[in-house]
Coordinates of C-alpha atoms in Angstrom, one line a residue:
M1 CA -10.0 18.7 3.1
Q2 CA -10.6 22.4 3.0
E3 CA -11.5 24.4 -0.1
V4 CA -8.7 25.0 -2.6
K5 CA -9.3 28.8 -2.6
L6 CA -7.9 28.9 0.9
V7 CA -4.5 28.1 -0.6
Y8 CA -4.2 31.5 -2.3
P9 CA -3.1 33.4 0.9
L10 CA -0.4 30.8 1.5
L11 CA 1.1 31.7 -1.9
E12 CA 1.6 35.4 -1.1
Q13 CA 5.1 34.7 0.4
A14 CA 7.9 32.7 -1.2
K15 CA 7.7 28.9 -0.4
K16 CA 9.4 25.7 -1.3
I17 CA 6.9 23.9 -3.4
I18 CA 6.8 20.4 -4.8
I19 CA 4.4 19.4 -7.6
T20 CA 3.7 15.7 -8.3
T21 CA 1.4 13.5 -10.4
H22 CA 0.5 9.9 -10.8
Q23 CA 3.0 7.3 -11.9
K24 CA 3.8 7.2 -15.7
P25 CA 2.3 10.7 -16.2
D26 CA 0.3 11.3 -19.3
G27 CA -0.3 14.5 -21.2
D28 CA -2.8 15.8 -18.7
A29 CA -0.7 15.0 -15.6
M30 CA 2.5 16.4 -17.1
G31 CA 0.7 19.4 -18.6
A32 CA -1.0 20.3 -15.3
A33 CA 2.3 19.9 -13.4
L34 CA 4.3 22.0 -15.7
G35 CA 1.6 24.6 -16.2
L36 CA 1.4 25.1 -12.5
Y37 CA 5.2 25.0 -12.2
H38 CA 5.5 28.0 -14.6
F39 CA 2.8 29.9 -12.7
L40 CA 4.3 29.4 -9.2
T41 CA 7.8 30.1 -10.4
Q42 CA 6.6 33.5 -11.7
L43 CA 5.2 34.2 -8.2
G44 CA 8.7 33.7 -6.8
H45 CA 8.3 30.2 -5.3
E46 CA 11.1 27.6 -5.3
T47 CA 9.2 25.1 -7.3
T48 CA 10.1 21.5 -8.4
V49 CA 8.1 18.9 -10.3
I50 CA 8.8 15.4 -9.2
S51 CA 7.3 12.5 -11.3
P52 CA 7.0 9.2 -9.4
T53 CA 8.4 7.4 -12.4
N54 CA 9.7 8.0 -15.9
W55 CA 7.3 9.4 -18.6
A56 CA 6.7 9.1 -22.3
K57 CA 9.4 10.5 -24.6
F58 CA 6.8 12.4 -26.6
L59 CA 6.2 14.7 -23.7
D60 CA 9.9 15.8 -23.6
W61 CA 9.2 18.8 -25.8
M62 CA 7.0 20.5 -23.2
P63 CA 8.3 23.8 -21.7
G64 CA 10.1 22.9 -18.4
S65 CA 10.1 19.2 -18.9
Q66 CA 13.9 19.2 -18.6
T67 CA 13.6 20.3 -15.0
V68 CA 11.3 17.4 -13.9
I69 CA 12.9 14.9 -11.5
D70 CA 12.2 11.2 -11.9
F71 CA 11.7 9.9 -8.3
E72 CA 12.8 6.3 -9.1
A73 CA 15.9 7.5 -10.8
E74 CA 16.9 10.2 -8.3
K75 CA 15.3 9.0 -5.1
E76 CA 17.7 10.6 -2.6
K77 CA 17.5 14.0 -4.2
A78 CA 13.7 13.8 -4.5
N79 CA 13.3 12.7 -0.8
L80 CA 15.4 15.7 0.4
L81 CA 13.2 18.1 -1.7
I82 CA 10.0 16.5 -0.4
N83 CA 11.2 16.7 3.2
A84 CA 12.1 20.4 2.9
A85 CA 8.9 21.4 1.1
D86 CA 6.4 23.8 2.6
I87 CA 3.6 22.9 0.2
L88 CA 3.0 19.8 -1.9
F89 CA 0.6 20.0 -4.9
C90 CA -0.8 16.6 -6.0
L91 CA -2.3 16.7 -9.5
D92 CA -4.3 14.2 -11.5
F93 CA -4.6 11.4 -9.0
N94 CA -7.1 10.8 -6.2
V95 CA -5.3 8.4 -3.9
L96 CA -1.6 8.4 -2.8
H97 CA -1.0 4.8 -3.9
R98 CA -1.2 6.0 -7.5
T99 CA 2.2 7.5 -7.0
K100 CA 3.7 3.9 -6.7
N101 CA 7.0 3.9 -4.8
M102 CA 6.6 7.6 -3.9
E103 CA 3.6 6.9 -1.7
A104 CA 5.6 6.4 1.5
A105 CA 7.5 9.7 1.0
L106 CA 4.3 11.6 0.4
T107 CA 2.5 10.0 3.3
G108 CA 5.3 10.9 5.6
A109 CA 5.8 14.5 4.4
S110 CA 4.8 17.0 7.1
C111 CA 4.1 19.9 4.6
I112 CA 0.8 21.2 3.5
K113 CA -0.8 18.9 0.9
V114 CA -3.1 20.3 -1.9
L115 CA -5.1 18.1 -4.2
I116 CA -6.3 19.2 -7.7
D117 CA -8.0 16.3 -9.5
H118 CA -11.0 15.1 -11.5
H119 CA -11.2 11.4 -10.6
Q120 CA -13.9 9.8 -8.5
Q121 CA -13.7 9.0 -4.7
P122 CA -10.6 11.0 -3.7
Q123 CA -8.7 10.1 -0.5
E124 CA -9.7 13.4 1.1
E125 CA -8.2 12.7 4.5
A126 CA -4.7 12.7 2.9
F127 CA -4.9 16.3 1.9
D128 CA -5.2 19.6 3.7
Y129 CA -6.8 21.6 0.9
G130 CA -8.1 20.7 -2.5
I131 CA -10.7 20.3 -5.1
S132 CA -12.0 17.1 -6.7
N133 CA -14.5 17.7 -9.6
V134 CA -15.4 14.7 -11.8
N135 CA -17.3 17.0 -14.2
K136 CA -14.1 18.6 -15.3
S137 CA -12.5 17.5 -18.6
S138 CA -9.0 17.3 -17.2
T139 CA -6.7 18.4 -14.4
C140 CA -5.3 21.0 -16.8
E141 CA -8.7 22.7 -17.1
M142 CA -8.7 22.8 -13.2
V143 CA -5.3 24.3 -13.0
F144 CA -6.4 27.0 -15.5
D145 CA -9.4 27.6 -13.2
F146 CA -7.0 27.8 -10.2
I147 CA -4.9 30.4 -12.0
D148 CA -7.8 32.3 -13.4
A149 CA -9.5 32.6 -10.0
S150 CA -6.4 34.0 -8.4
T151 CA -5.3 37.7 -8.2
H152 CA -2.4 36.8 -10.5
K153 CA -4.2 35.5 -13.6
H154 CA -2.4 38.1 -15.7
L155 CA 0.7 35.8 -15.4
L156 CA -0.9 33.3 -17.8
N157 CA 1.7 33.1 -20.6
K158 CA 2.6 31.0 -23.6
D159 CA 4.5 28.4 -21.7
I160 CA 1.7 27.9 -19.2
A161 CA -0.9 27.8 -22.0
T162 CA 1.1 25.3 -24.1
C163 CA 1.2 22.9 -21.2
L164 CA -2.4 23.3 -20.2
F165 CA -3.6 23.0 -23.9
T166 CA -1.7 19.7 -24.1
G167 CA -3.5 18.2 -21.2
I168 CA -7.0 19.4 -22.2
M169 CA -6.5 18.2 -25.7
T170 CA -5.3 14.7 -24.8
D171 CA -7.9 14.1 -22.0
T172 CA -10.8 15.2 -24.2
G173 CA -9.7 13.0 -27.1
S174 CA -9.0 16.1 -29.1
F175 CA -12.2 17.7 -27.9
R176 CA -14.6 14.9 -28.9
F177 CA -15.4 13.4 -25.5
S178 CA -18.6 14.5 -23.6
S179 CA -16.4 16.2 -21.1
T180 CA -15.8 18.9 -23.6
T181 CA -18.1 21.6 -22.2
P182 CA -18.6 25.2 -23.4
H183 CA -16.3 26.2 -20.5
V184 CA -13.5 24.0 -22.1
H185 CA -13.8 25.9 -25.3
R186 CA -13.7 29.2 -23.5
V187 CA -10.5 28.0 -21.7
I188 CA -9.0 27.0 -25.0
A189 CA -9.8 30.4 -26.5
A190 CA -8.0 32.1 -23.5
L191 CA -5.0 29.8 -24.0
K192 CA -4.9 30.5 -27.8
E193 CA -4.8 34.2 -27.1
T194 CA -1.3 33.8 -25.5
G195 CA 0.0 32.9 -29.0
I196 CA 0.4 29.1 -28.7
D197 CA 0.8 27.0 -31.8
H198 CA -1.8 24.4 -31.4
T199 CA -0.8 22.7 -34.7
L200 CA 2.7 22.1 -33.4
I201 CA 1.3 20.8 -30.1
F202 CA -0.8 18.2 -32.0
E203 CA 2.2 17.2 -34.0
N204 CA 4.4 16.8 -30.9
I205 CA 1.9 14.6 -29.2
Y206 CA 0.5 12.5 -32.1
D207 CA 3.2 12.5 -34.8
N208 CA 6.2 11.8 -32.6
F209 CA 6.4 8.0 -32.3
S210 CA 8.8 5.3 -33.5
E211 CA 8.3 2.9 -36.4
N212 CA 8.3 0.1 -33.9
R213 CA 5.2 1.5 -32.2
L214 CA 3.3 1.5 -35.4
R215 CA 4.2 -2.1 -36.2
F216 CA 3.3 -3.0 -32.6
I217 CA -0.1 -1.5 -33.0
G218 CA -0.6 -3.4 -36.3
N219 CA 0.3 -6.7 -34.7
A220 CA -2.0 -6.0 -31.7
L221 CA -5.0 -5.3 -34.0
L222 CA -4.3 -8.3 -36.2
N223 CA -3.3 -10.9 -33.6
R224 CA -4.4 -9.8 -30.1
L225 CA -7.9 -8.5 -30.7
E226 CA -11.0 -10.5 -29.8
V227 CA -14.5 -9.2 -30.3
L228 CA -17.3 -10.5 -28.0
Y229 CA -20.3 -9.4 -30.1
E230 CA -22.8 -11.0 -27.7
Y231 CA -21.6 -8.4 -25.1
N232 CA -20.8 -5.6 -27.5
T233 CA -17.3 -5.8 -26.1
A234 CA -13.8 -5.9 -27.6
L235 CA -10.9 -7.4 -25.7
M236 CA -7.2 -7.0 -26.4
A237 CA -4.5 -8.9 -24.5
I238 CA -0.8 -8.0 -25.0
P239 CA 1.7 -10.6 -23.8
K240 CA 5.1 -9.6 -22.5
K241 CA 6.8 -11.0 -25.6
D242 CA 5.2 -8.4 -27.8
L243 CA 6.6 -5.6 -25.6
V244 CA 10.0 -7.1 -25.9
K245 CA 9.8 -7.9 -29.6
Y246 CA 8.8 -4.3 -30.6
D247 CA 11.0 -2.6 -27.9
I248 CA 8.0 -0.8 -26.4
K249 CA 8.8 2.2 -24.3
T250 CA 6.8 4.2 -21.7
G251 CA 3.9 5.8 -23.5
D252 CA 4.0 3.6 -26.6
T253 CA 0.8 1.8 -25.5
E254 CA -1.1 5.0 -24.7
G255 CA -4.3 5.3 -26.7
L256 CA -4.3 1.6 -27.9
V257 CA -7.5 0.8 -26.0
N258 CA -9.3 3.6 -27.9
Y259 CA -9.1 1.6 -31.1
L260 CA -11.5 -0.9 -29.6
L261 CA -14.3 1.5 -29.5
T262 CA -14.0 2.4 -33.2
I263 CA -15.7 -1.0 -34.0
E264 CA -19.3 -0.5 -34.9
G265 CA -21.6 -1.4 -32.0
I266 CA -18.9 -1.9 -29.4
K267 CA -19.8 -0.3 -26.0
L268 CA -16.9 -1.6 -23.9
G269 CA -13.2 -1.8 -24.8
A270 CA -10.8 -3.7 -22.5
L271 CA -7.0 -3.9 -22.8
V272 CA -4.8 -5.9 -20.6
I273 CA -1.0 -5.7 -20.9
D274 CA 1.5 -8.1 -19.3
R275 CA 3.9 -5.8 -17.5
T276 CA 6.8 -7.3 -15.6
E277 CA 5.5 -6.6 -12.1
E278 CA 1.8 -6.9 -12.7
R279 CA -1.0 -7.0 -15.4
K280 CA -2.4 -3.6 -16.2
W281 CA -5.9 -3.0 -17.5
S282 CA -7.4 -0.1 -19.4
F283 CA -11.2 0.2 -19.9
R284 CA -13.2 2.5 -22.2
S285 CA -16.9 2.6 -22.7
K286 CA -19.7 4.5 -24.5
G287 CA -23.0 5.6 -23.0
D288 CA -24.0 4.6 -19.5
F289 CA -21.7 1.7 -18.9
D290 CA -19.6 2.7 -15.8
V291 CA -16.1 1.3 -16.2
N292 CA -15.0 3.1 -13.0
L293 CA -17.4 0.8 -11.1
F294 CA -16.4 -2.2 -13.2
A295 CA -12.7 -1.6 -12.6
R296 CA -13.2 -1.0 -8.8
T297 CA -15.3 -4.1 -8.5
H298 CA -13.2 -6.6 -10.4
F299 CA -9.7 -5.3 -11.1
E300 CA -8.4 -3.2 -8.2
G301 CA -8.8 0.0 -10.2
G302 CA -11.0 3.0 -10.9
G303 CA -11.1 6.3 -12.8
H304 CA -13.9 7.9 -14.7
K305 CA -17.3 6.6 -15.8
N306 CA -16.2 6.1 -19.4
A307 CA -12.4 5.7 -18.9
A308 CA -10.7 3.7 -16.1
G309 CA -7.8 1.4 -15.3
G310 CA -7.0 -1.6 -13.2
R311 CA -4.3 -4.0 -12.1
S312 CA -3.9 -7.6 -11.2
S313 CA -1.1 -9.9 -9.9
L314 CA -2.7 -12.9 -11.8
T315 CA -1.2 -14.2 -15.1
I316 CA -2.5 -12.7 -18.3
E317 CA -4.3 -15.9 -19.1
E318 CA -6.0 -15.8 -15.7
N319 CA -7.0 -12.2 -16.3
I320 CA -8.5 -13.0 -19.6
N321 CA -10.5 -15.9 -18.1
Q322 CA -11.6 -13.6 -15.2
F323 CA -12.8 -10.9 -17.6
K324 CA -14.8 -13.4 -19.7
T325 CA -16.4 -14.8 -16.6
V326 CA -17.5 -11.5 -15.0
I327 CA -18.6 -9.9 -18.2
H328 CA -21.6 -12.3 -18.1
E329 CA -22.9 -10.3 -15.2
Y330 CA -23.2 -7.2 -17.4
E331 CA -24.9 -8.7 -20.5
Q332 CA -28.1 -6.6 -19.9
Q333 CA -26.2 -3.4 -19.5
L334 CA -24.1 -4.0 -22.6

């Protein structure tokens, strides 16, 4: 994988460009994709954002979201666009299998592939150019850097800034995580200078949910939370029946795992949700406990040191038992 700066000369003439993210894109993934989309469109490129799956409804307000193609819903159209592309930008994921059913199409694509991501252990051999920097707060910060280092940084406008602010805000926990460096604040200042309304962005992201979601969270905290004080760990297991009862949609469980770390003394929060096809894990930690390594070792996952995910084909009960078994190994660290 060659340096991402070598991509700039490739963008001097109009190209057919596809931008994609991981499945179920969050604020950072969608923000990075749409921010780059607005930039490349201004450069005269025929640019399309293709999401591997659907996305949370609370992201639909973002500038350009109406142009995004859902691969699972429009597979034939998406495949034609991918096959005709000159350049493919892959944002906010480190390995192709994180695009779910889109993996085969991306693997088989003969176009130039560019990675911009901040997760550990990228699949470098799958990309021609790219940058992977785990010290960055978000992929949106990295897209800003990509634009800012180009000869076209003057094209930064309100639409780009709105998208990039969204991703930086959400991936830094509203600027409270340790990844919020001085550079992040300088980026935010530059984005603010375009005239974005950061209060409206906060409201669109955090005050835009259904009543059902709030009741679902209440039920989860009351009935699905188990605190393992001997390991400074909180565990929450959500059965399929809860998702059905509260009519949970894509994005409605986002942020739920963060509640676990609000308990005094808790260093590890673990959430497992019984999805139809598999059980999905989310891990969050404080301090030096590495949930990226924990997820990779035990739950077919990975991510960042303090925020990671995993998956399992076992039942939710088997997952809970597995977690409680392996957590014994980490008693000294926790």
